[in-house]
XYZ file of C-alpha atoms in Angstrom:
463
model
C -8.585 3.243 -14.419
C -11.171 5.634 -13.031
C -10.547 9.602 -13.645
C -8.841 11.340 -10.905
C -11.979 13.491 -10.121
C -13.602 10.142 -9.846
C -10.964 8.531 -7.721
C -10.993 11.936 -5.672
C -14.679 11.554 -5.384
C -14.421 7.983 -3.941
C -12.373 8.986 -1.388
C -14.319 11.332 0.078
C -17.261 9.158 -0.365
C -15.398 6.444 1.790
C -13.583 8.713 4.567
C -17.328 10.062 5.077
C -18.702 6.759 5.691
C -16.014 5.655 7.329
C -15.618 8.491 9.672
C -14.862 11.749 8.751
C -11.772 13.821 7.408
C -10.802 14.450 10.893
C -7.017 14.472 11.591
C -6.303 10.845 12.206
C -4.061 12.382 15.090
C -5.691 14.454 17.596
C -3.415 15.637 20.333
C -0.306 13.948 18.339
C -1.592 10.531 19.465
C -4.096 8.280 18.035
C -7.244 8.268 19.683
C -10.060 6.036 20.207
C -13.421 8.420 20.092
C -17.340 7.832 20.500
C -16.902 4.964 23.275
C -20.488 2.880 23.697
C -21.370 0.052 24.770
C -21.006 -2.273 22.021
C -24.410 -3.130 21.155
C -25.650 -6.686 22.190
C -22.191 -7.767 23.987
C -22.089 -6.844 27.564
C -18.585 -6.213 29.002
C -17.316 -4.594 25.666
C -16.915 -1.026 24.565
C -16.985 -0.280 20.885
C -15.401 3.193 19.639
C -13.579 4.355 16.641
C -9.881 4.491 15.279
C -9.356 7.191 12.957
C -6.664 6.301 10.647
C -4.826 7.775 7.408
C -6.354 6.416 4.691
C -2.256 6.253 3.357
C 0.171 5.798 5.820
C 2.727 6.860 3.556
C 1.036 10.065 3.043
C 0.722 10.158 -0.907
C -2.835 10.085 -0.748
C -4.813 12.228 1.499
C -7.842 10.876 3.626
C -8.786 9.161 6.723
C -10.738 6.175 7.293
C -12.617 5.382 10.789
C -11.666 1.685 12.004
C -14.911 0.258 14.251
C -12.462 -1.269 17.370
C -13.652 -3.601 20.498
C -12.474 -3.586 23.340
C -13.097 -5.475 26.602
C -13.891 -3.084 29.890
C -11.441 -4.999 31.999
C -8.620 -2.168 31.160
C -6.479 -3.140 34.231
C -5.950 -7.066 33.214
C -3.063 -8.170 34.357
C -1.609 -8.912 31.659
C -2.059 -6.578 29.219
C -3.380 -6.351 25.665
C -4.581 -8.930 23.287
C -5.217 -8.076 20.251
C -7.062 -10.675 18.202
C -7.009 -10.533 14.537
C -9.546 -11.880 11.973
C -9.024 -13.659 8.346
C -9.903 -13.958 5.006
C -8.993 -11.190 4.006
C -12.505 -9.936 3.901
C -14.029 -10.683 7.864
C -14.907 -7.794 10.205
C -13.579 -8.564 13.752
C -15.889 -6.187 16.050
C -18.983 -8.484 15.797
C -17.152 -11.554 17.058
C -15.450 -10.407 20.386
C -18.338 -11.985 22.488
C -17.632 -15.214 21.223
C -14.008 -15.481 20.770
C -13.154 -13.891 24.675
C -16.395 -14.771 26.474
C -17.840 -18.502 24.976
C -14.538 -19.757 23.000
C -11.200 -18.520 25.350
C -12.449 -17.326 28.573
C -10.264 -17.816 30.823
C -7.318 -15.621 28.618
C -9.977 -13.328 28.659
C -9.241 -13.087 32.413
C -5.854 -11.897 31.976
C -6.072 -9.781 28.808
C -7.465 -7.442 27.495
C -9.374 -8.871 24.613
C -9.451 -6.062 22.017
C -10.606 -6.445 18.067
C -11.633 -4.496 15.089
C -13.238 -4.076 11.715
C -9.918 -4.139 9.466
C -9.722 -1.245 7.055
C -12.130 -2.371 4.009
C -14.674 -4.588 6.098
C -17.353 -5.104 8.270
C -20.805 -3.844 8.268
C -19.611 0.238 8.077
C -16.637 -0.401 6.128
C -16.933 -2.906 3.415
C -15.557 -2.342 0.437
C -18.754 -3.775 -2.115
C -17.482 -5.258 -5.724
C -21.371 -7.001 -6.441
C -20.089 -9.066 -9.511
C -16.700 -10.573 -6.978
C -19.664 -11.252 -3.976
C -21.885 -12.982 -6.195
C -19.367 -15.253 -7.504
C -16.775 -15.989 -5.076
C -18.108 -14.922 -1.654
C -15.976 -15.838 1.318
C -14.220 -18.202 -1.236
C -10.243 -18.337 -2.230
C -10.798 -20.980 -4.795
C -13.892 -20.374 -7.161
C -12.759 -19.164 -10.300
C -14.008 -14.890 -11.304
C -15.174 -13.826 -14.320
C -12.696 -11.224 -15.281
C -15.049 -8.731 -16.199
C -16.117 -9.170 -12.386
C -12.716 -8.464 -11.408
C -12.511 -6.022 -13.382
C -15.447 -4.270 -12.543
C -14.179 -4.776 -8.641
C -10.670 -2.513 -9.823
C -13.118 0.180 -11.457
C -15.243 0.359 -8.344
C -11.606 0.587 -5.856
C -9.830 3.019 -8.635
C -6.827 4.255 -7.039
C -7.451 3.699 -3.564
C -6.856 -0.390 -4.815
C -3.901 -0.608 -3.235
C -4.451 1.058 -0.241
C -6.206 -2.002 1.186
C -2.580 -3.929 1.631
C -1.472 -5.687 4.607
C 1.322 -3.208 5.147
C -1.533 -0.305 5.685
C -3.605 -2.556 7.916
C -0.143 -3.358 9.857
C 0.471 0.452 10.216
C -3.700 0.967 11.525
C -2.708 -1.862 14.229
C 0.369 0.126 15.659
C -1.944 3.004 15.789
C -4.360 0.718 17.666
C -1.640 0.117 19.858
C -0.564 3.578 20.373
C -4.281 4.852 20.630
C -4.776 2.220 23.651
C -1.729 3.767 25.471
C 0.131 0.383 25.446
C 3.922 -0.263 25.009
C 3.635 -4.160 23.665
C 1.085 -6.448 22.905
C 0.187 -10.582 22.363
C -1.217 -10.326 18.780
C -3.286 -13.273 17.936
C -4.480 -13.986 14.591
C -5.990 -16.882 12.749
C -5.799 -18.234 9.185
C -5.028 -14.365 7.193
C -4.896 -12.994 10.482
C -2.082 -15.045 11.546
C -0.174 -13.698 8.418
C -1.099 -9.742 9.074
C -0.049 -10.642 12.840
C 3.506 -12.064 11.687
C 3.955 -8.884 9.347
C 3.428 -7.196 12.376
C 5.626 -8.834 14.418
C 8.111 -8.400 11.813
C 7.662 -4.492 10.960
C 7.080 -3.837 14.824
C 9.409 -6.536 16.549
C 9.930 -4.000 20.202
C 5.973 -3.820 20.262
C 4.683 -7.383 20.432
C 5.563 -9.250 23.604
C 3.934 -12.899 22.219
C 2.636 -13.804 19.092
C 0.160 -16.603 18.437
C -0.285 -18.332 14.664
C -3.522 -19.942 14.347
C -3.928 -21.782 10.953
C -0.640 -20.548 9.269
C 0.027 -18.572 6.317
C 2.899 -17.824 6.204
C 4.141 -14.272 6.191
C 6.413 -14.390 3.177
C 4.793 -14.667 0.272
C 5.705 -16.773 -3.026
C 4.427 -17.637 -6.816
C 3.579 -21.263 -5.379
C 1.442 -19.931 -2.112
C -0.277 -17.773 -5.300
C -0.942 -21.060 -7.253
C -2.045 -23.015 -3.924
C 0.399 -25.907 -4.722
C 0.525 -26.934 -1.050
C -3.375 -26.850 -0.715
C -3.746 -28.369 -3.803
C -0.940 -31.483 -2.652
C -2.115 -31.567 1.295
C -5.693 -33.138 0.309
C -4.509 -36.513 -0.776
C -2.174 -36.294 2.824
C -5.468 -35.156 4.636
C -8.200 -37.496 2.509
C -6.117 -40.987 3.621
C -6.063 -39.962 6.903
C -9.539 -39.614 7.326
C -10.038 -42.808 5.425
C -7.496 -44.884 7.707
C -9.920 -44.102 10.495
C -12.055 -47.234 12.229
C -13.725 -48.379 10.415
C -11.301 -47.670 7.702
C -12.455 -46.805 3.992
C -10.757 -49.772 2.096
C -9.963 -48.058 -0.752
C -7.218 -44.590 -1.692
C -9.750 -41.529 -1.636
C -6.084 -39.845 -3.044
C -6.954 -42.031 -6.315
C -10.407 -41.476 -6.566
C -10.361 -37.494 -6.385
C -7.441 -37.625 -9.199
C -9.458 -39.735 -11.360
C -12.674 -37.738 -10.614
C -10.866 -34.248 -11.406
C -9.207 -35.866 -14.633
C -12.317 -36.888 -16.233
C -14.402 -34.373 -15.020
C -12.278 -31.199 -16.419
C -10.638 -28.134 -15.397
C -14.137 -26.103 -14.359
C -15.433 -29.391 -12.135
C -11.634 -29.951 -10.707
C -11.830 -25.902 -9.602
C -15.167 -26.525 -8.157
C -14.036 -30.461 -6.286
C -11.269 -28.448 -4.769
C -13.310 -25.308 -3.307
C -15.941 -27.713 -2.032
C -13.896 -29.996 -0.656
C -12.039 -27.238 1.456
C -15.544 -25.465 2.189
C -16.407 -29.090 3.521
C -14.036 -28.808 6.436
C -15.360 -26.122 8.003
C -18.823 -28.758 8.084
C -16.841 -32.213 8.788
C -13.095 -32.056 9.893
C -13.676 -36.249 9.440
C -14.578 -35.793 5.823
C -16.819 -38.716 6.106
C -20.204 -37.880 8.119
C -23.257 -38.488 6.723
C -24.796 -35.370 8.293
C -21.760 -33.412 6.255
C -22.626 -35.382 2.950
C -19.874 -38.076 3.324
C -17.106 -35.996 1.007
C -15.201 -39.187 0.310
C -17.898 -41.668 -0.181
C -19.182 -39.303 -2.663
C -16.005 -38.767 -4.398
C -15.630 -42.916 -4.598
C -19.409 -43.301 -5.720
C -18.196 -40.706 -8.510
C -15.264 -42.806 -9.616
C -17.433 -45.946 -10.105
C -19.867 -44.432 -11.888
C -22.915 -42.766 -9.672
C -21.890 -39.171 -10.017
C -25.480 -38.005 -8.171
C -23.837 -37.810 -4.716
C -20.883 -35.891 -5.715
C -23.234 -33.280 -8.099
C -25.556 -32.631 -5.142
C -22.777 -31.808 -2.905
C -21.002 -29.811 -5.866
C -24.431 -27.574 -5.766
C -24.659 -27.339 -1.849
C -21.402 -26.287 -1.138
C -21.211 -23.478 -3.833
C -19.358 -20.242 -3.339
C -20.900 -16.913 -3.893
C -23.648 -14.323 -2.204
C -22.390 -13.987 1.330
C -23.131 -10.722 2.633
C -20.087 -7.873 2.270
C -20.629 -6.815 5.792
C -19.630 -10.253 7.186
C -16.771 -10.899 4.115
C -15.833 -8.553 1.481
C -15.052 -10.372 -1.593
C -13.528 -6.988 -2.933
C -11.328 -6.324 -0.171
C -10.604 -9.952 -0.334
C -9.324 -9.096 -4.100
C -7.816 -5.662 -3.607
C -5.551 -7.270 -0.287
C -4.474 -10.446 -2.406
C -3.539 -8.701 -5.840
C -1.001 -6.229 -3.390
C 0.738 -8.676 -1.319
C 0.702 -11.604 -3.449
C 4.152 -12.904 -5.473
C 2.766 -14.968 -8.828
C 3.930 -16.614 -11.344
C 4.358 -13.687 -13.397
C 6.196 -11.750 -10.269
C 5.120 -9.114 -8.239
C 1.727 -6.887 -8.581
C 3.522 -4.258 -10.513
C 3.962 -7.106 -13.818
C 2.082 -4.881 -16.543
C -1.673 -7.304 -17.214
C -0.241 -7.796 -20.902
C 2.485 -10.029 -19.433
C 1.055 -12.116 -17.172
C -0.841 -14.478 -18.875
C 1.924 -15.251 -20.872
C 4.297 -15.950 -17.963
C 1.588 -18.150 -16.447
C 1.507 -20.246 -19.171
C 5.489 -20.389 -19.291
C 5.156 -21.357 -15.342
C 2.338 -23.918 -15.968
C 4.766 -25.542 -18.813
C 7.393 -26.264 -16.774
C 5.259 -27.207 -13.419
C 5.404 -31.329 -12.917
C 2.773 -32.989 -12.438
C 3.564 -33.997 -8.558
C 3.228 -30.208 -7.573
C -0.738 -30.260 -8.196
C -1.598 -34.119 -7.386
C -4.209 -35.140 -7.101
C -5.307 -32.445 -8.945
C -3.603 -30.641 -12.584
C -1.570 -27.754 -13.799
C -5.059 -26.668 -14.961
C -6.460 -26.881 -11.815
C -3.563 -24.819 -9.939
C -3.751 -21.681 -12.483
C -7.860 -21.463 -13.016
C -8.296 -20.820 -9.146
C -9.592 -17.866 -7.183
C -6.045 -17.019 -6.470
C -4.681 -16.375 -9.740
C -7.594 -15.832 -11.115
C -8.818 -12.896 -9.039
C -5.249 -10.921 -10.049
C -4.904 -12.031 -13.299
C -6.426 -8.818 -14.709
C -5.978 -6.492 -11.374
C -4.725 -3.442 -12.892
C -0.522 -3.413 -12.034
C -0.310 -1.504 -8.823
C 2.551 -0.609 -6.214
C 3.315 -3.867 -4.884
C 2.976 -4.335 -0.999
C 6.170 -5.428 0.884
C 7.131 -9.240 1.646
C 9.956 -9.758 4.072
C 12.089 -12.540 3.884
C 12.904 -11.279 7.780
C 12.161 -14.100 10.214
C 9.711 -13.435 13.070
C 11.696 -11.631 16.202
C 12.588 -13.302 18.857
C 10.069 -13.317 21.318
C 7.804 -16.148 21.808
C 5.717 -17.292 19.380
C 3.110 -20.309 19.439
C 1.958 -21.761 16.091
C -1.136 -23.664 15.933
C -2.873 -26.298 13.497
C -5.306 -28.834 12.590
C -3.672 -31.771 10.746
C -6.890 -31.837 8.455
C -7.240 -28.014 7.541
C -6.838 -27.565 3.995
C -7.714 -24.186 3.912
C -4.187 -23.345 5.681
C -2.408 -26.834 5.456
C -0.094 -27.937 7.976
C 2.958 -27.771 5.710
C 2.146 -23.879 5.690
C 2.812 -23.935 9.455
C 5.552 -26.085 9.564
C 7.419 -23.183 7.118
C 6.488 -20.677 8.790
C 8.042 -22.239 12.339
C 11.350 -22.372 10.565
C 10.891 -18.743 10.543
C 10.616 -18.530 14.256
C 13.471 -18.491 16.634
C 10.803 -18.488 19.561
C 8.840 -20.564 18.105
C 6.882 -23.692 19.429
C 4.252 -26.000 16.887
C 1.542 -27.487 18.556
C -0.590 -29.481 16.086
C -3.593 -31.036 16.887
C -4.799 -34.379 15.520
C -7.761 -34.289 13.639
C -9.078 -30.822 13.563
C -9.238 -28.783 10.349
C -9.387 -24.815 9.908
C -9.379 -22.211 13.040
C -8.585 -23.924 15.760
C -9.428 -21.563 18.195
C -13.000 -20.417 16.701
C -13.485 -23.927 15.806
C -11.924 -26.514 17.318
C -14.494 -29.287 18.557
C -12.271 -30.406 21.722
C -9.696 -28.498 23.912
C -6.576 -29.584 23.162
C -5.495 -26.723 21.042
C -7.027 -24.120 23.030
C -5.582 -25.597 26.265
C -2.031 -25.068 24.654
C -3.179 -21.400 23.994
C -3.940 -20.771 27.530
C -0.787 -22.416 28.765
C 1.359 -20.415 25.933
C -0.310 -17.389 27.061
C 0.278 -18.120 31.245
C 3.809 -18.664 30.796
C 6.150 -15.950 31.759
């Protein structure tokens, strides 16, 4: 752990890139300050939210949010505010194409507004080079620890002020600095779980809530381990296969026998290409995408070229920190995560034994078609492993309030499966799950047809 002069150093460092040491509340209300056009997106004003850099006060500091917002101030129907994922993406730079190309006719209603997240985006992001060199915008690719570590020195004590419950608290600022009552908060794949905490911590100041690509908002060892990600693929890899013309043979079978002979190191790297893949080919099976499955079967009878060529193409690692910050990514995981050594607090000494205990006792059905190896050597784990023990972040059991709530996802996405959003309706009394038939991750960024946007729009007509 870095000195306190250090740490006190790095704070200053970031509140002065980030925007000043201002008061975060001028006037006893948070403000939005420096209004511009937002460069290269017509209809949008970009501006900053100052924020405490710790909401609960035990650290002193401010950090300047870069927010979005559309000019149409008197839409009928309020505020939107659209939230990113990864943990890791910046929001700012998307607006254009999320209210004007991908959901325009909301856009006519609302308010669109959107922002860097504390920790990203090309002002803000928090830069760990040995994490962005080997993981990138990836969940599954396996750290080195001394990257991780490194990551922790770099962060110091300010670590675990990068948790969803601080970002939570900079949205209700957001809220407050836009003069608003309630708002629709939409978020996709992480967003969708930083909009439920919302929800949940600020229940009288959302009016609708919409899940895209569901994580749920509680967290647990197994989510931590990726069980469900890790079980969904032979679900997702049949159904592409029963397609016209259909396969003729279990791709379910052929990525278990792959991963088995290949070893723990190849099985980590099958499973992060195979859910980088979707975001290429939702069908799993286009040429142009490299044919996933044929390449996995080609593999299991011998002609491994196919599968190697796509294992190099589709590796994680290098994307630029201003667009995902693998760091942040790290530092927001390893505080809101539960694992199977408990909660971020578990002194490092301890968890890896505890792990192991866990990865004893796990059967074999929990990581098919992949292994117990598999589950506990990916980006998940692996990225908190050695994260210095921290505060842990909260993790309501609460159920989402009452108010209506429209959950939304692809049948094929394995980043977020669709047995993630099925758990997390049970956790909404207003809640409605629309999912739509062969579309994989971010359905509203993404999707190739309508279907799931249409029930968007509808959702967000209704009364």
């Amino acid at each position: 752990m870095r000195s306190k002069m250090l740490t006190a150093g790095l704070v200053l460092a970031l509140t002065a890139a980030l925007g000043g040491v201002a008061d975060a509340r001028p006037g006893g209300r948070p403000q939005l300050t420096d209004p511009h056009p937002c460069p290269g997106q017509p209809g949008f004003t970009c501006s900053t939210l100052t924020v405490p850099l710790d909401h609960t006060g035990r650290v002193p500091g401010t950090l300047g949010l870069p927010v979005a917002t559309a000019d149409n101030v008197t839409a009928p129907k309020g505020v939107l505010l659209f939230l990113t994922g990864g943990p890791g993406q910046g929001g700012v730079g998307s607006i254009t194409r999320i209210a004007t190309q991908r959901l325009p006719e909301a856009a006519k209603d609302y308010r669109f507004v959107m922002l860097d997240q504390r920790g990203t985006g090309p002002s803000g992001a928090l830069k760990c080079p040995g994490l962005q060199a080997q993981m990138g915008s990836s969940d599954i690719a396996t750290p080195s620890a001394d990257a991780v570590r490194e990551c922790a020195r770099i962060l110091g004590d300010t670590a675990p002020l990068y948790s969803t419950d601080q970002t939570v608290a900079d949205f209700d600022q957001l809220r407050q600095a836009l003069g608003v009552p309630k708002m629709v908060v939409d978020g996709v794949s992480y967003g969708s779980f930083t909009a439920a905490r919302y929800a949940v911590a600020h229940p009288h100041n959302v009016s609708k809530v919409v899940l895209d690509s569901v994580l749920p908002h509680h967290a647990s060892p197994s989510a931590s381990l990726y069980l469900t990600g890790l079980t969904a693929e032979a679900r997702v890899l049949r159904a592409a296969c029963a397609v016209a013309p259909a396969c003729g043979y279990d791709p379910a079978e052929d990525l278990a026998w792959v991963v088995r002979h290949r070893g723990t190191a190849d099985g980590v790297r099958i499973f992060d290409t195979i859910v980088t893949y979707e975001f290429v080919d939702p069908t799993y099976r286009a040429p142009a995408g490299g044919d996933i499955i044929g390449a996995l079967h080609e593999a299991r009878g011998g002609s491994p070229a196919h599968l190697d060529g796509l294992l190099e193409g589709y590796q994680s690692g290098g994307d630029d920190p201003a667009a995902f910050s693998a760091g942040l990514h790290a530092a927001t995981l390893c505080a809101d995560q539960r694992f199977p050594w408990g909660s971020p607090a578990t002194p490092v000494a301890l968890r890896q034994p505890l792990l192991s205990l866990a990865a004893r006792v796990l059967p074999a059905s929990a990581t098919w078609p992949y292994t117990t190896e598999v589950a506990t050597q990916q980006g998940f784990v692996q990225s908190c492993l050695p994260w210095p023990a921290e505060r842990p972040g909260s993790n309501p059991f609460a159920p989402l309030p009452d108010v209506p709530v429209l959950l939304l996802n692809g049948d094929r996405d394995l980043s977020t499966p669709l047995e993630w959003a099925r758990e997390e309706a049970a956790q909404a009394p207003g809640g409605e799950l629309v999912i739509v038939p062969g579309e994989s991750h971010s359905i509203q960024n993404r999707e190739r047809g309508h279907a799931g946007r249409d029930a968007v729009l509808s959702f967000l007509r209704s009364t």
